[in-house]
């Protein structure tokens, strides 16, 4: 099955690079769990431009965006709703966690991601590597 290409605004590439170089503590912690295909063999990217947005973490194979919400998101709920609507048109699922959850309860953050993967695998019959 061919992967669907999601367009992005090329002007966001530099900002994405800056965000990768200035990650929050929660982003750093979660990246340690997701990088190098170590989460069930899935390839995650961080600070990935998609449409006119930058996703904190993105896995094309899972059609999954993982967002870590800090203060910026608390003040911009309407923008997040709009963003979610536009991204859902590309069949993307967004899982959101707070910075605090990622920093203090990584077990349940990862368990939520595992449950999402397991529900997809039931339909796709993919086994964990």
mmCIF file of C-alpha atoms in Angstrom:
data_model
loop_
_atom_site.group_PDB
_atom_site.id
_atom_site.type_symbol
_atom_site.label_atom_id
_atom_site.label_comp_id
_atom_site.label_asym_id
_atom_site.label_seq_id
_atom_site.Cartn_x
_atom_site.Cartn_y
_atom_site.Cartn_z
ATOM 1 C CA UNK A 1 0.000 0.000 0.000
ATOM 2 C CA UNK A 2 1.380 3.392 -1.009
ATOM 3 C CA UNK A 3 1.675 6.047 1.627
ATOM 4 C CA UNK A 4 -0.447 9.120 1.077
ATOM 5 C CA UNK A 5 1.686 12.235 0.716
ATOM 6 C CA UNK A 6 0.503 15.084 2.902
ATOM 7 C CA UNK A 7 1.460 18.506 1.528
ATOM 8 C CA UNK A 8 3.210 21.037 3.719
ATOM 9 C CA UNK A 9 4.224 24.653 3.629
ATOM 10 C CA UNK A 10 7.980 24.679 2.801
ATOM 11 C CA UNK A 11 8.346 27.923 4.748
ATOM 12 C CA UNK A 12 7.849 25.850 7.919
ATOM 13 C CA UNK A 13 11.015 23.760 7.454
ATOM 14 C CA UNK A 14 13.287 26.260 9.183
ATOM 15 C CA UNK A 15 10.868 26.737 12.084
ATOM 16 C CA UNK A 16 10.571 22.949 12.456
ATOM 17 C CA UNK A 17 14.370 22.684 12.613
ATOM 18 C CA UNK A 18 14.457 25.385 15.307
ATOM 19 C CA UNK A 19 11.761 23.586 17.296
ATOM 20 C CA UNK A 20 13.734 20.320 17.116
ATOM 21 C CA UNK A 21 16.788 22.149 18.447
ATOM 22 C CA UNK A 22 14.785 23.770 21.266
ATOM 23 C CA UNK A 23 12.516 20.948 22.434
ATOM 24 C CA UNK A 24 10.594 21.046 25.702
ATOM 25 C CA UNK A 25 11.558 18.570 28.446
ATOM 26 C CA UNK A 26 8.422 16.546 27.660
ATOM 27 C CA UNK A 27 9.251 16.393 23.952
ATOM 28 C CA UNK A 28 12.766 15.226 24.760
ATOM 29 C CA UNK A 29 11.469 12.487 27.076
ATOM 30 C CA UNK A 30 8.898 11.209 24.596
ATOM 31 C CA UNK A 31 11.401 11.315 21.728
ATOM 32 C CA UNK A 32 13.675 9.021 23.746
ATOM 33 C CA UNK A 33 10.860 6.441 23.614
ATOM 34 C CA UNK A 34 9.872 6.925 19.957
ATOM 35 C CA UNK A 35 13.110 7.527 18.050
ATOM 36 C CA UNK A 36 14.961 4.949 15.942
ATOM 37 C CA UNK A 37 11.873 2.787 15.343
ATOM 38 C CA UNK A 38 12.002 1.538 18.931
ATOM 39 C CA UNK A 39 8.253 1.911 19.518
ATOM 40 C CA UNK A 40 7.034 -1.374 17.981
ATOM 41 C CA UNK A 41 9.138 -0.726 14.890
ATOM 42 C CA UNK A 42 7.226 2.379 13.806
ATOM 43 C CA UNK A 43 9.084 5.316 12.266
ATOM 44 C CA UNK A 44 8.238 8.561 14.071
ATOM 45 C CA UNK A 45 9.413 12.002 13.028
ATOM 46 C CA UNK A 46 9.517 14.997 15.333
ATOM 47 C CA UNK A 47 8.509 18.549 14.507
ATOM 48 C CA UNK A 48 7.132 17.447 11.147
ATOM 49 C CA UNK A 49 5.557 20.062 8.849
ATOM 50 C CA UNK A 50 2.090 18.966 7.672
ATOM 51 C CA UNK A 51 -0.168 21.370 5.763
ATOM 52 C CA UNK A 52 0.377 24.747 7.474
ATOM 53 C CA UNK A 53 1.232 23.197 10.841
ATOM 54 C CA UNK A 54 4.105 21.495 12.615
ATOM 55 C CA UNK A 55 3.252 18.255 14.399
ATOM 56 C CA UNK A 56 5.282 17.449 17.514
ATOM 57 C CA UNK A 57 5.519 13.775 16.467
ATOM 58 C CA UNK A 58 4.237 12.081 13.312
ATOM 59 C CA UNK A 59 4.084 8.472 12.160
ATOM 60 C CA UNK A 60 2.918 8.087 8.554
ATOM 61 C CA UNK A 61 2.368 4.324 8.822
ATOM 62 C CA UNK A 62 -0.048 4.829 11.714
ATOM 63 C CA UNK A 63 -1.612 8.049 10.343
ATOM 64 C CA UNK A 64 -0.843 9.371 13.814
ATOM 65 C CA UNK A 65 0.136 12.746 15.188
ATOM 66 C CA UNK A 66 1.183 13.006 18.832
ATOM 67 C CA UNK A 67 0.968 16.465 20.351
ATOM 68 C CA UNK A 68 2.352 17.588 23.674
ATOM 69 C CA UNK A 69 0.288 20.500 24.863
ATOM 70 C CA UNK A 70 1.920 23.155 26.978
ATOM 71 C CA UNK A 71 0.808 26.686 27.803
ATOM 72 C CA UNK A 72 0.641 27.722 24.148
ATOM 73 C CA UNK A 73 -2.116 25.184 23.492
ATOM 74 C CA UNK A 74 -4.095 26.204 26.584
ATOM 75 C CA UNK A 75 -4.330 29.732 25.188
ATOM 76 C CA UNK A 76 -5.131 28.640 21.610
ATOM 77 C CA UNK A 77 -7.855 26.002 21.914
ATOM 78 C CA UNK A 78 -9.783 27.380 18.915
ATOM 79 C CA UNK A 79 -6.682 27.140 16.718
ATOM 80 C CA UNK A 80 -6.138 23.539 17.856
ATOM 81 C CA UNK A 81 -9.726 22.656 16.928
ATOM 82 C CA UNK A 82 -9.287 24.183 13.459
ATOM 83 C CA UNK A 83 -5.944 22.437 13.020
ATOM 84 C CA UNK A 84 -7.419 19.084 14.070
ATOM 85 C CA UNK A 85 -10.253 19.502 11.578
ATOM 86 C CA UNK A 86 -7.917 20.221 8.676
ATOM 87 C CA UNK A 87 -5.586 17.343 9.524
ATOM 88 C CA UNK A 88 -8.468 14.899 9.972
ATOM 89 C CA UNK A 89 -9.322 15.428 6.286
ATOM 90 C CA UNK A 90 -6.137 13.434 5.617
ATOM 91 C CA UNK A 91 -7.328 10.601 7.876
ATOM 92 C CA UNK A 92 -4.871 11.564 10.610
ATOM 93 C CA UNK A 93 -5.541 10.755 14.254
ATOM 94 C CA UNK A 94 -4.240 13.214 16.845
ATOM 95 C CA UNK A 95 -3.416 12.056 20.352
ATOM 96 C CA UNK A 96 -2.777 14.866 22.806
ATOM 97 C CA UNK A 97 -0.920 14.758 26.086
ATOM 98 C CA UNK A 98 0.058 17.548 28.430
ATOM 99 C CA UNK A 99 3.674 18.404 29.091
ATOM 100 C CA UNK A 100 3.060 17.387 32.710
ATOM 101 C CA UNK A 101 1.683 13.948 31.720
ATOM 102 C CA UNK A 102 4.739 13.206 29.607
ATOM 103 C CA UNK A 103 7.134 14.361 32.323
ATOM 104 C CA UNK A 104 5.459 12.532 35.228
ATOM 105 C CA UNK A 105 3.460 9.600 33.791
ATOM 106 C CA UNK A 106 5.316 8.211 30.786
ATOM 107 C CA UNK A 107 3.953 4.726 31.487
ATOM 108 C CA UNK A 108 0.375 5.792 30.744
ATOM 109 C CA UNK A 109 1.389 7.968 27.781
ATOM 110 C CA UNK A 110 3.085 4.965 26.182
ATOM 111 C CA UNK A 111 0.195 2.699 27.147
ATOM 112 C CA UNK A 112 -2.232 5.037 25.360
ATOM 113 C CA UNK A 113 -0.044 4.860 22.254
ATOM 114 C CA UNK A 114 0.112 1.061 22.552
ATOM 115 C CA UNK A 115 -3.682 0.815 22.761
ATOM 116 C CA UNK A 116 -3.989 2.934 19.620
ATOM 117 C CA UNK A 117 -1.516 0.674 17.787
ATOM 118 C CA UNK A 118 -3.267 -2.462 19.041
ATOM 119 C CA UNK A 119 -6.639 -1.271 17.756
ATOM 120 C CA UNK A 120 -5.105 -0.609 14.335
ATOM 121 C CA UNK A 121 -3.363 -3.978 14.332
ATOM 122 C CA UNK A 122 -6.626 -5.809 14.973
ATOM 123 C CA UNK A 123 -7.938 -4.436 11.706
ATOM 124 C CA UNK A 124 -4.670 -4.799 9.797
ATOM 125 C CA UNK A 125 -3.410 -8.048 11.378
ATOM 126 C CA UNK A 126 0.106 -6.585 11.715
ATOM 127 C CA UNK A 127 2.224 -8.236 14.367
ATOM 128 C CA UNK A 128 4.651 -6.370 16.555
ATOM 129 C CA UNK A 129 8.275 -6.634 15.383
#
